[in-house]
């Protein structure tokens, strides 16, 4: 007996009882729809994370003025953050934290590790009120005072091989006034190339400042979307004037987030902020130094080399001897990008929580972390899908057992005209598979619709790949084989003459 | 050498405490090309005997040789193959698939065994239906056919695979006299033209007389077994009967 005729017999048998077939396959349909939806959501999340990480700028290198991190021991992880120590010390003094003593005795003194962060170390730190913020470059954090970076340094870095964009950076908190409204926020002095570095930016109106405005030290400002909303609400701020340092600045644009994972909110560093050409700030405040220089490497693979070149260049430019430490800090990759790149907080938290010594994290490690998170999610979703598939499979098994009893006489007739036990087995097995595959196909449709709706409602990107459709289909067929085998074997084992006599 | 060789065949059914002895020692040879009519009262074991000869059922004891093969030594697949290729059945209760059309019922034996294309199957099934006068009922389902028509569908099915032996259990039970004669004509021609061996079970003595040999069963035993000297010839009778 050919497969073709087994299939057509099976389909005809099923089409005779359409309602029963439909009811039986509902379980399968739901099961497969779950599988597909889960995969779609899972891989959608994965894709979103990947896109986020990429958008966050894994090729980012940030050079900060001053060096408040020096290694006490080269133990591959024992980085002591002097600032954190200072912070923690003060908190210990205030009785808020207790020092944790490391078990290994050190030659000098027991190494004290504080379970506390420099505010910058926790990219997810919530700032309840803008005034409560402490950021890199804040004078109270003692960093702005280490004035070692100059625009000339930035210019020199621009000429390095493998460097894509460079932006000078000056950051400070500021009170601004627009008409009768005041807002306490943060300004970023930057270079025209900043929008190219912050890839998750989109201009909701207007534009960024131009090369010309930058070189002319023009009093122009770009508002973060949150600031714009606070000051102007629904009115388009472009063309309006705001007062900074008692001087009028013209608003030329509003910058918002292009990532659905990041919505502008109070206290965030990018959109509750304003952007001004760093040259303008230098001129108005009569400054000549920078807080930091942000660099992107042309390719992520070159980040390590470029950051090494930057370090060497700056050491040479600052005339630092072989034995002296850097007077600047080069931070690369994950932390900076996660903290500043607009990564969704929970995603960033997952990454930060899973990777120790984030500043040393390589792309590969980050990838592995994401992999692990995805695997956990897949395992969870997989078990939900497994339960629905088992329920669906049992439904099929039940109907097939019933069908074997109902059609005992048919089995006898087929055996009498020469069907072998194997032919009968195959007929019922194919029928069970057909049932589950019909359910599976319906499930694929339902799953596609469901994940579409979920994507719409939760604004969560889902992706249905041909591979996931193929997998769902294969799973459906496998369930059919697994749960159809027992009834089919029962059918094939019936005695021919007794089946013929069966009423 | 006989086509079928049966020695001391016994079939006992155990129903609760009671042992029903359907066959109690049947010994018999049937040669190729014979037209054997089996008669006997109801419950005398005729159907049981036919099922065993047709490799559908196993005897409780005794020997059964089909050609030169000891049937008791054959496995299930080999028995299936024999039923498919060598044996045709017309059952007492037709045994048609109720939810498939006449032509699909007739096709059934061709689904198993050697693979035959769907169009070839259909062609041969329609030809067989035509031979039993049911060409215009091909698409009817068994419940849309009369008893006699169903019986003829069953006959068409039994012949489809060109069996060498045909077992027919009461094939004329539901037929009017003219159609009965027609069926007997089909059987006699199969025997003459294709050399098919026929075992016909019947209640009616006048139907038995179409056979070349008549065997009488009683209480699971053969009580008489003799050549039929007054064999009726269906063709001749058909010519005399008024056209249906
Ligand atoms: N499966 C069975 N279980 C128990 N007893 C059975 C079974 N099949 C047949 N018998 C018994 O075996 C005996 C012979 O039955 P069988 O069907 O061979 O008779 P038959 O000669 O074909 O009768 P009929 O002419 O009425 O068809 C009967 O007494 C019947 O009750
Ligand atoms: Mg009988």
XYZ file of C-alpha atoms and ligand atoms in Angstrom:
779
model
C 0.000 0.000 0.000
C 1.447 3.345 -1.005
C 1.789 6.354 1.284
C -0.349 8.332 -1.124
C -3.299 6.012 -0.751
C -2.837 5.815 3.036
C -3.017 9.592 3.177
C -6.068 9.807 0.953
C -7.833 7.106 2.958
C -6.977 8.948 6.155
C -8.171 12.296 4.840
C -11.395 10.807 3.614
C -11.997 9.088 6.924
C -11.446 12.409 8.691
C -13.575 14.415 6.308
C -16.504 12.108 6.991
C -16.676 13.402 10.496
C -15.684 17.003 10.232
C -17.008 18.184 13.558
C -15.296 15.391 15.439
C -12.080 16.067 13.559
C -12.296 19.760 14.358
C -12.966 19.180 18.042
C -10.168 16.672 18.310
C -7.660 18.937 16.699
C -8.437 21.939 18.898
C -6.035 20.730 21.553
C -3.309 20.326 18.973
C -4.146 23.686 17.467
C -3.747 25.423 20.774
C -0.577 23.501 21.528
C 1.088 24.319 18.254
C -0.145 27.897 18.383
C 1.498 28.156 21.798
C 4.738 26.724 20.479
C 4.793 29.116 17.574
C 3.766 32.150 19.602
C 6.355 31.340 22.210
C 9.086 30.979 19.641
C 7.924 34.168 17.961
C 7.934 36.091 21.227
C 11.197 34.531 22.307
C 13.055 35.193 19.117
C 11.406 38.596 18.909
C 12.780 39.427 22.337
C 16.123 38.047 21.318
C 16.114 40.122 18.168
C 15.075 43.163 20.140
C 17.853 42.654 22.670
C 20.353 42.177 19.897
C 19.153 45.249 18.100
C 19.223 47.166 21.353
C 22.724 46.082 22.145
C 23.807 47.052 18.684
C 21.926 50.335 18.860
C 23.425 50.918 22.274
C 26.736 51.112 20.571
C 28.910 48.210 21.389
C 31.657 50.024 19.525
C 31.623 52.863 22.002
C 34.780 54.037 23.770
C 34.549 56.745 26.385
C 37.609 58.551 27.645
C 36.967 60.294 30.936
C 39.167 62.921 32.460
C 40.925 61.834 35.638
C 41.699 58.365 36.833
C 39.912 57.401 39.946
C 40.386 53.719 39.384
C 43.727 52.147 40.142
C 44.392 48.520 40.657
C 45.623 47.513 44.069
C 46.226 43.924 43.096
C 46.295 42.354 39.722
C 43.847 39.643 40.582
C 41.864 39.859 37.431
C 38.876 41.451 39.000
C 39.841 43.253 42.138
C 39.323 46.696 40.807
C 38.937 49.127 43.606
C 36.830 52.079 42.901
C 38.221 54.885 45.009
C 35.169 56.917 44.510
C 32.952 54.061 45.563
C 35.195 53.508 48.551
C 34.929 57.125 49.444
C 31.187 57.072 49.045
C 30.856 53.885 50.991
C 33.189 55.128 53.688
C 30.997 58.099 54.239
C 27.965 55.887 54.311
C 29.652 53.528 56.743
C 30.443 56.495 58.856
C 26.817 57.405 58.733
C 25.995 53.886 59.829
C 24.201 52.972 56.622
C 26.504 50.274 55.394
C 28.654 47.693 57.057
C 31.960 46.735 55.532
C 32.233 43.180 54.308
C 35.563 41.600 55.043
C 37.049 39.485 52.354
C 38.121 36.025 53.572
C 41.622 36.190 52.035
C 43.982 38.066 54.265
C 46.065 40.532 52.313
C 49.696 41.260 53.015
C 48.955 44.862 53.805
C 45.543 44.998 55.311
C 42.342 43.027 55.112
C 40.920 43.896 51.755
C 37.662 45.632 52.230
C 35.089 45.335 49.564
C 32.056 47.456 49.952
C 28.709 46.350 48.756
C 28.055 49.772 47.433
C 28.196 51.446 44.074
C 29.392 54.650 42.746
C 26.138 56.024 41.407
C 27.496 55.634 37.906
C 28.120 51.954 38.460
C 24.460 51.271 38.549
C 23.029 52.282 35.220
C 19.600 51.524 36.522
C 19.797 53.851 39.458
C 16.520 55.641 39.823
C 16.728 59.322 40.417
C 13.638 60.385 42.209
C 14.325 64.014 41.776
C 16.657 65.639 39.311
C 18.587 67.364 42.071
C 19.375 64.016 43.627
C 21.402 62.996 40.614
C 25.029 62.344 40.845
C 26.653 61.720 37.567
C 30.004 61.226 36.059
C 31.470 64.673 35.723
C 29.539 66.143 38.601
C 31.757 68.316 40.670
C 30.523 66.736 43.831
C 31.748 63.397 42.526
C 35.166 64.958 42.243
C 35.664 64.159 38.595
C 35.090 67.372 36.733
C 38.027 68.754 38.594
C 40.477 66.406 36.972
C 40.772 68.563 33.933
C 43.136 66.663 31.738
C 41.337 66.301 28.429
C 41.384 69.005 25.805
C 39.767 69.561 22.432
C 43.219 69.062 20.949
C 43.240 65.530 22.413
C 39.931 64.877 20.683
C 41.285 66.268 17.448
C 44.293 63.927 17.695
C 42.030 60.951 18.375
C 40.020 61.779 15.247
C 43.111 61.061 13.202
C 43.625 57.559 14.617
C 43.027 54.572 12.367
C 39.742 52.770 12.986
C 38.078 55.741 14.671
C 34.683 56.578 13.287
C 33.168 59.425 15.271
C 34.534 61.517 18.082
C 32.567 63.875 20.264
C 33.963 66.216 22.858
C 31.929 66.142 26.031
C 31.178 68.668 28.760
C 28.382 67.856 31.187
C 26.896 69.807 34.011
C 23.581 70.400 35.685
C 21.819 73.602 34.837
C 18.739 75.678 35.536
C 17.081 76.834 32.389
C 14.204 79.188 31.873
C 11.779 79.379 29.016
C 9.328 82.217 29.459
C 7.935 81.724 32.961
C 8.912 78.088 33.181
C 12.030 76.784 34.863
C 13.541 73.370 34.700
C 16.520 71.856 36.364
C 18.235 69.547 33.971
C 21.563 68.608 32.551
C 23.403 69.993 29.601
C 25.726 68.102 27.321
C 28.261 70.019 25.321
C 29.021 67.906 22.291
C 30.187 67.650 18.745
C 28.003 67.670 15.631
C 28.707 63.966 15.231
C 26.822 63.105 18.441
C 23.631 61.938 16.646
C 25.755 59.455 14.694
C 27.150 58.078 17.942
C 23.772 57.855 19.682
C 22.096 55.647 17.179
C 18.831 55.283 19.029
C 18.078 58.962 18.537
C 15.416 60.405 16.397
C 14.590 64.063 15.879
C 10.923 64.598 16.671
C 11.268 68.104 15.305
C 14.027 70.297 13.983
C 17.597 69.101 13.718
C 20.884 68.860 15.541
C 23.237 71.837 15.503
C 25.434 72.190 12.451
C 29.149 72.223 11.846
C 28.859 75.943 11.105
C 26.984 76.709 14.311
C 29.593 74.736 16.200
C 32.528 76.580 14.684
C 30.774 79.935 15.149
C 30.073 79.054 18.794
C 26.451 79.869 18.112
C 23.945 80.028 21.002
C 21.821 77.149 19.784
C 20.338 74.311 21.788
C 18.734 70.957 21.078
C 16.208 69.835 23.675
C 15.756 66.307 24.901
C 12.167 65.177 24.306
C 11.387 65.173 28.005
C 12.609 68.721 28.489
C 10.720 69.877 25.431
C 7.575 68.315 26.798
C 8.061 69.912 30.198
C 8.675 73.371 28.796
C 6.440 73.497 25.772
C 3.950 70.622 25.979
C 2.345 70.292 22.589
C 3.858 73.454 21.153
C 6.721 72.979 18.743
C 9.772 74.382 20.563
C 11.837 74.855 17.403
C 12.522 78.584 16.929
C 11.739 79.389 20.579
C 14.241 80.933 22.906
C 15.390 79.633 26.240
C 17.652 81.297 28.738
C 20.909 79.658 29.764
C 23.511 81.439 31.854
C 21.252 84.479 31.495
C 21.789 84.390 27.738
C 19.215 83.624 25.073
C 19.654 80.336 23.171
C 17.654 79.368 20.132
C 16.037 75.948 20.082
C 16.870 74.221 16.781
C 15.612 70.711 17.439
C 14.076 68.133 19.736
C 15.613 64.725 20.115
C 13.657 61.650 21.172
C 14.172 57.922 21.341
C 13.708 55.758 18.293
C 13.682 52.647 20.433
C 10.377 51.458 21.762
C 12.273 49.996 24.686
C 13.318 53.410 25.874
C 10.891 56.205 26.507
C 12.143 59.600 27.629
C 11.617 60.008 31.354
C 12.564 62.328 34.149
C 16.174 62.017 35.142
C 17.329 60.042 32.175
C 20.632 61.171 30.866
C 19.669 61.531 27.240
C 16.229 63.031 26.993
C 15.923 64.907 30.240
C 18.866 66.899 28.954
C 19.824 69.579 26.469
C 22.575 69.626 23.873
C 24.789 72.571 23.030
C 27.921 72.788 20.846
C 30.864 72.311 23.199
C 32.560 75.297 21.554
C 29.708 77.541 22.653
C 30.078 76.356 26.232
C 33.833 76.845 26.151
C 33.317 80.380 24.992
C 30.532 81.363 27.371
C 32.029 79.728 30.455
C 35.552 80.514 29.400
C 36.655 76.884 29.635
C 39.256 74.933 27.725
C 38.989 71.398 29.067
C 36.602 68.526 28.513
C 34.936 66.071 30.898
C 35.137 63.258 28.454
C 35.572 62.269 24.845
C 33.190 59.773 23.279
C 34.567 57.698 20.430
C 33.075 55.060 18.203
C 35.252 52.469 16.544
C 34.503 51.815 12.902
C 33.962 48.162 13.736
C 33.162 46.430 17.002
C 36.018 44.032 16.452
C 38.459 46.934 16.582
C 37.260 48.412 19.858
C 40.053 46.873 21.881
C 42.797 47.970 19.512
C 41.393 51.474 19.111
C 41.067 51.950 22.863
C 44.672 50.824 23.287
C 45.786 53.282 20.607
C 43.787 56.017 22.295
C 45.445 55.234 25.619
C 48.916 55.345 24.080
C 48.159 58.518 22.210
C 46.866 60.308 25.272
C 49.723 59.113 27.471
C 52.158 60.465 24.904
C 50.255 63.715 24.554
C 50.018 64.185 28.314
C 53.664 63.278 28.726
C 53.019 60.506 31.197
C 56.062 58.428 32.090
C 56.164 54.644 31.886
C 55.724 54.206 35.632
C 52.964 56.715 36.210
C 49.310 55.856 35.944
C 47.017 57.346 33.313
C 45.434 60.688 34.086
C 42.339 59.621 32.238
C 40.126 56.559 32.067
C 39.276 54.637 28.939
C 36.078 52.677 29.267
C 34.916 50.519 26.473
C 32.012 48.455 25.438
C 29.343 47.042 27.597
C 29.025 49.251 30.605
C 29.100 52.545 28.827
C 26.896 51.380 26.079
C 24.446 49.737 28.417
C 24.332 52.697 30.724
C 24.118 55.393 28.110
C 22.880 53.706 25.028
C 19.282 53.630 25.960
C 19.041 49.940 26.686
C 15.759 49.028 28.266
C 16.348 48.932 32.031
C 15.276 45.337 32.602
C 17.390 44.088 29.735
C 20.346 46.067 30.975
C 19.782 44.798 34.485
C 19.745 41.226 33.239
C 23.038 41.809 31.510
C 24.652 43.671 34.376
C 23.410 41.156 36.890
C 24.886 38.284 34.962
C 28.273 39.686 34.196
C 30.800 40.503 36.814
C 33.418 43.172 36.113
C 31.394 44.763 33.423
C 34.128 47.071 32.240
C 36.105 44.032 31.183
C 33.259 42.367 29.457
C 33.841 41.399 25.896
C 31.206 41.203 23.256
C 31.518 37.466 23.348
C 30.760 37.308 27.048
C 27.824 39.598 26.641
C 26.543 37.387 23.885
C 26.856 34.371 26.126
C 24.913 36.106 28.857
C 22.130 36.945 26.482
C 22.206 33.357 25.300
C 21.776 32.132 28.817
C 18.861 34.465 29.459
C 17.243 33.346 26.236
C 17.738 29.695 27.122
C 16.019 30.162 30.452
C 13.110 31.836 28.738
C 12.960 29.140 26.081
C 12.896 26.429 28.745
C 9.996 28.123 30.472
C 8.022 28.673 27.298
C 8.890 25.192 26.121
C 7.316 23.620 29.171
C 4.102 25.555 28.660
C 4.010 24.399 25.069
C 4.825 20.826 26.089
C 1.836 20.679 28.414
C -0.567 21.895 25.740
C 0.882 19.476 23.224
C 0.526 16.553 25.619
C -3.086 17.497 26.242
C -3.646 17.786 22.491
C -1.913 14.466 21.913
C -4.045 12.696 24.486
C -7.121 14.056 22.732
C -5.920 12.519 19.506
C -5.085 9.239 21.160
C -8.533 9.108 22.694
C -10.337 9.721 19.425
C -8.136 7.211 17.641
C -8.857 4.505 20.206
C -12.533 5.213 19.776
C -12.140 5.095 16.045
C -10.421 1.708 16.186
C -13.338 0.265 18.109
C -15.868 1.919 15.865
C -14.175 0.654 12.749
C -13.282 -2.852 13.839
C -15.409 -4.302 11.060
C -13.666 -2.141 8.497
C -10.353 -3.442 9.790
C -11.635 -7.024 9.415
C -12.754 -6.357 5.849
C -9.395 -4.851 4.941
C -7.557 -7.760 6.504
C -9.801 -10.225 4.617
C -8.927 -8.696 1.259
C -5.238 -8.848 2.030
C -4.222 -5.886 4.187
C -1.298 -6.833 6.359
C -1.161 -5.888 10.026
C 1.421 -3.294 9.008
C -0.971 -1.757 6.472
C -3.603 -1.335 9.156
C -1.047 0.122 11.533
C 0.051 2.561 8.913
C -3.474 3.561 8.022
C -4.333 4.506 11.589
C -0.976 6.088 12.220
C -1.304 8.241 9.127
C -4.768 9.199 10.267
C -3.483 10.268 13.670
C -0.670 12.218 12.054
C -3.131 13.796 9.635
C -5.272 14.842 12.602
C -2.350 16.380 14.429
C -0.958 18.011 11.314
C -4.343 19.541 10.469
C -4.439 20.796 14.034
C -0.865 21.909 13.639
C -1.552 23.888 10.489
C -4.494 25.576 12.141
C -2.198 26.177 15.104
C 0.398 27.804 12.896
C -2.255 30.173 11.572
C -3.594 30.854 15.036
C -0.098 31.318 16.396
C 0.762 33.783 13.661
C -2.387 35.757 14.384
C -1.842 35.576 18.145
C 1.736 36.744 17.982
C 0.674 39.527 15.639
C -1.912 40.669 18.172
C 0.548 40.382 21.038
C 3.102 42.349 19.066
C 0.472 45.043 18.542
C -0.808 45.138 22.088
C 2.446 44.870 23.989
C 4.508 46.652 21.369
C 6.796 43.692 21.596
C 8.502 42.690 18.418
C 7.786 39.128 17.366
C 9.310 37.239 14.527
C 7.990 34.124 12.850
C 10.769 32.483 10.913
C 10.302 29.699 8.369
C 12.354 27.548 10.724
C 9.901 28.085 13.571
C 6.983 27.220 11.291
C 8.809 24.085 10.177
C 9.555 23.218 13.777
C 5.920 23.673 14.819
C 4.871 21.473 11.940
C 7.401 18.803 12.847
C 6.326 18.929 16.476
C 2.706 18.435 15.417
C 3.634 15.433 13.284
C 5.754 14.000 16.075
C 2.881 14.309 18.531
C 0.708 12.479 15.998
C 3.207 9.644 15.740
C 3.700 9.431 19.472
C 0.057 9.432 20.483
C -1.221 7.667 17.385
C 1.098 4.717 17.641
C -0.659 2.932 20.475
C -4.163 3.030 18.928
C -2.716 2.067 15.555
C -0.943 -0.894 17.043
C -4.156 -1.961 18.764
C -5.864 -1.834 15.379
C -3.172 -3.857 13.685
C -3.292 -6.551 16.322
C -6.990 -7.287 15.904
C -7.769 -10.794 14.757
C -9.153 -10.690 11.200
C -12.064 -13.059 11.668
C -13.089 -11.636 15.030
C -13.070 -8.129 13.628
C -15.301 -9.314 10.788
C -17.809 -10.703 13.253
C -17.663 -7.577 15.406
C -20.928 -5.705 15.622
C -1.617 -33.035 -6.118
C -4.682 -31.391 -4.619
C -4.950 -27.619 -4.394
C -6.337 -27.831 -0.867
C -5.567 -30.705 1.437
C -7.377 -30.802 4.761
C -6.771 -33.465 7.383
C -8.846 -33.978 10.491
C -9.662 -30.294 10.903
C -11.137 -29.395 14.286
C -12.424 -26.016 15.449
C -13.682 -25.588 18.963
C -15.029 -22.329 20.354
C -14.895 -21.881 24.066
C -17.877 -19.854 25.207
C -17.728 -19.606 28.956
C -17.830 -23.168 30.241
C -19.289 -24.531 27.061
C -17.072 -25.827 24.285
C -18.793 -25.366 20.927
C -17.400 -27.855 18.478
C -17.965 -26.126 15.160
C -15.819 -28.573 13.196
C -15.089 -32.043 14.417
C -12.557 -33.677 12.201
C -12.969 -32.692 8.570
C -10.798 -34.403 5.998
C -10.984 -33.376 2.384
C -9.045 -32.682 -0.820
C -10.084 -30.098 -3.354
C -8.410 -30.076 -6.744
C -7.694 -27.165 -8.936
C -10.626 -26.243 -11.176
C -13.303 -27.885 -9.075
C -16.639 -26.172 -8.391
C -17.495 -27.427 -4.932
C -20.905 -26.759 -3.477
C -21.147 -27.059 0.309
C -24.573 -27.621 1.797
C -25.794 -28.301 5.267
C -28.165 -27.038 7.920
C -27.612 -23.788 9.706
C -24.904 -24.032 12.329
C -23.308 -27.093 10.804
C -19.934 -25.350 10.485
C -19.892 -24.351 6.808
C -18.829 -20.748 7.353
C -16.263 -21.748 9.958
C -14.790 -24.213 7.482
C -14.670 -21.602 4.747
C -12.910 -19.072 6.990
C -10.210 -21.579 7.813
C -9.740 -22.552 4.174
C -9.589 -18.863 3.340
C -6.683 -18.334 5.765
C -8.748 -15.956 7.869
C -9.122 -18.248 10.848
C -6.974 -20.861 12.525
C -8.123 -24.402 13.236
C -7.903 -25.723 16.775
C -6.159 -28.790 15.403
C -5.643 -30.618 12.137
C -3.636 -29.974 9.016
C -4.284 -27.642 6.152
C -2.068 -27.539 3.102
C -2.644 -24.941 0.423
C -0.839 -26.067 -2.707
C 2.406 -27.270 -1.145
C 2.415 -24.941 1.836
C 1.557 -25.876 5.397
C -0.711 -22.997 6.310
C -0.155 -23.464 10.038
C 3.470 -22.524 9.513
C 2.794 -19.272 7.698
C 3.087 -15.970 9.502
C 0.489 -13.249 9.514
C 1.982 -11.284 6.635
C 2.216 -14.402 4.459
C -1.416 -15.245 5.203
C -2.395 -11.680 4.288
C -0.566 -12.001 1.035
C -2.296 -15.298 0.226
C -5.689 -13.715 0.937
C -4.767 -10.821 -1.271
C -3.404 -12.699 -4.266
C -4.874 -16.194 -4.252
C -8.191 -15.992 -2.511
C -11.425 -14.162 -3.144
C -14.189 -13.996 -0.555
C -17.880 -13.377 -0.851
C -19.130 -13.247 2.716
C -22.497 -14.266 3.993
C -23.100 -10.716 5.230
C -21.416 -8.983 2.220
C -18.939 -7.163 4.421
C -18.746 -4.000 2.375
C -17.283 -0.789 3.746
C -20.446 1.112 4.504
C -19.072 4.607 4.098
C -17.354 4.189 0.765
C -18.823 3.928 -2.696
C -19.347 0.662 -4.577
C -16.413 1.222 -6.865
C -14.120 2.018 -3.942
C -15.248 -1.149 -2.225
C -14.404 -3.124 -5.318
C -10.986 -1.483 -5.601
C -10.048 -2.455 -2.078
C -7.935 -5.585 -2.771
C -5.786 -3.613 -5.202
C -4.772 -1.186 -2.462
C -2.766 -3.924 -0.852
C -0.033 -6.084 -2.267
C 1.563 -5.113 -5.537
C 1.138 -1.410 -6.160
C -1.316 -0.510 -8.905
C -1.878 3.051 -10.038
C -5.077 4.780 -8.956
C -6.379 5.069 -12.513
C -5.650 1.403 -13.202
C -7.449 0.459 -9.977
C -10.462 2.490 -10.967
C -10.505 1.007 -14.447
C -10.403 -2.556 -13.224
C -13.007 -1.925 -10.529
C -15.410 -0.407 -13.034
C -14.890 -3.347 -15.378
C -15.657 -5.770 -12.539
C -18.794 -3.826 -11.613
C -19.828 -3.882 -15.237
C -19.393 -7.659 -15.298
C -21.931 -7.998 -12.457
C -24.294 -5.504 -14.085
C -23.737 -2.591 -11.723
C -21.801 -0.165 -13.929
C -24.403 2.535 -13.278
C -24.208 2.137 -9.497
C -20.461 2.681 -9.140
C -20.760 5.784 -7.017
C -23.548 4.502 -4.795
C -22.820 3.665 -1.212
C -23.805 0.229 0.103
C -26.786 1.651 2.000
C -28.084 3.040 -1.295
C -28.034 -0.426 -2.873
C -30.421 -3.356 -2.552
C -29.295 -6.549 -0.844
C -28.769 -8.241 -4.197
C -26.808 -5.305 -5.548
C -24.587 -5.307 -2.471
C -24.001 -8.987 -2.983
C -22.927 -8.361 -6.557
C -20.563 -5.592 -5.411
C -19.048 -8.159 -3.027
C -18.674 -10.622 -5.902
C -17.019 -7.971 -8.065
C -14.602 -7.235 -5.228
C -13.736 -10.896 -4.727
C -12.780 -11.253 -8.374
C -10.705 -8.145 -8.738
C -7.330 -9.623 -7.939
C -7.823 -12.670 -10.183
C -7.833 -15.145 -7.327
C -7.159 -18.816 -7.952
C -9.764 -19.831 -5.366
C -13.090 -18.173 -4.725
C -14.987 -18.758 -1.498
C -18.610 -17.686 -1.659
C -20.814 -17.907 1.436
C -24.473 -17.796 0.401
C -23.846 -15.523 -2.586
C -27.382 -15.961 -3.863
C -29.180 -15.686 -0.545
C -30.722 -12.341 -1.417
C -31.052 -12.669 -5.153
C -34.104 -13.349 -7.269
C -34.002 -16.479 -9.329
C -32.841 -14.855 -12.549
C -29.989 -12.953 -10.883
C -29.053 -16.116 -9.021
C -28.673 -17.910 -12.293
C -26.631 -14.997 -13.616
C -24.286 -15.251 -10.647
C -23.981 -18.991 -11.187
C -23.185 -18.251 -14.804
C -20.391 -15.896 -13.694
C -18.985 -18.603 -11.433
C -19.186 -21.314 -14.061
C -17.482 -19.096 -16.592
C -14.713 -18.217 -14.127
C -14.139 -21.905 -13.698
C -14.207 -22.666 -17.397
C -12.339 -19.642 -18.707
C -9.837 -18.925 -15.929
C -9.678 -22.285 -14.192
C -10.652 -20.718 -10.872
C -11.497 -23.146 -8.113
C -14.830 -22.332 -6.511
C -16.155 -23.242 -3.089
C -19.803 -22.246 -2.865
C -21.784 -22.461 0.341
C -25.532 -22.534 0.012
C -28.739 -23.516 1.689
C -30.565 -24.123 -1.511
C -30.201 -27.601 -3.047
C -31.039 -26.278 -6.523
C -28.150 -23.762 -6.301
C -25.801 -26.503 -5.130
C -26.566 -28.335 -8.336
C -24.503 -25.846 -10.342
C -21.423 -27.328 -8.667
C -19.389 -30.173 -10.025
C -19.161 -31.703 -6.571
C -21.498 -31.459 -3.606
C -20.376 -31.785 0.001
C -22.892 -31.993 2.809
C -22.065 -30.865 6.351
C -23.844 -31.828 9.520
C -22.760 -31.011 13.069
C -19.273 -30.054 11.999
C -18.666 -33.143 9.968
C -18.899 -34.137 6.333
C -21.822 -36.491 5.893
C -21.659 -36.861 2.146
C -19.204 -35.891 -0.574
C -19.939 -36.831 -4.151
C -19.500 -35.661 -7.704
C -22.604 -34.040 -9.143
C -23.763 -36.082 -12.052
C -26.645 -33.754 -12.848
C -24.754 -30.448 -12.932
C -26.894 -27.566 -14.073
C -25.458 -25.236 -16.704
C -26.356 -21.609 -16.103
C -25.827 -20.316 -19.652
C -28.371 -22.662 -21.113
C -30.946 -21.781 -18.459
C -30.396 -18.062 -18.928
C -31.265 -18.396 -22.591
C -34.579 -19.931 -21.625
C -35.452 -17.425 -18.899
C -37.380 -14.333 -19.891
C -35.094 -11.305 -19.940
C -35.072 -9.344 -16.634
N -17.095 -16.958 17.266
C -17.835 -17.970 17.665
N -17.918 -18.212 18.976
C -18.649 -19.236 19.422
N -19.312 -20.077 18.622
C -19.268 -19.879 17.295
C -18.533 -18.813 16.761
N -18.642 -18.846 15.408
C -19.440 -19.899 15.113
N -19.812 -20.514 16.248
C -20.614 -21.685 16.343
O -20.075 -22.663 15.464
C -21.109 -23.354 14.815
C -20.923 -23.285 13.323
O -21.146 -22.005 12.882
P -21.085 -21.586 11.350
O -21.195 -20.121 11.231
O -19.880 -22.226 10.745
O -22.372 -22.300 10.788
P -22.923 -22.266 9.303
O -22.943 -23.641 8.857
O -22.220 -21.285 8.487
O -24.413 -21.761 9.545
P -25.316 -20.830 8.600
O -25.783 -21.707 7.497
O -26.459 -20.461 9.479
O -24.513 -19.714 8.166
C -22.416 -22.763 15.275
O -22.981 -23.603 16.275
C -22.014 -21.435 15.902
O -22.853 -21.143 16.999
Mg -22.656 -19.467 7.620
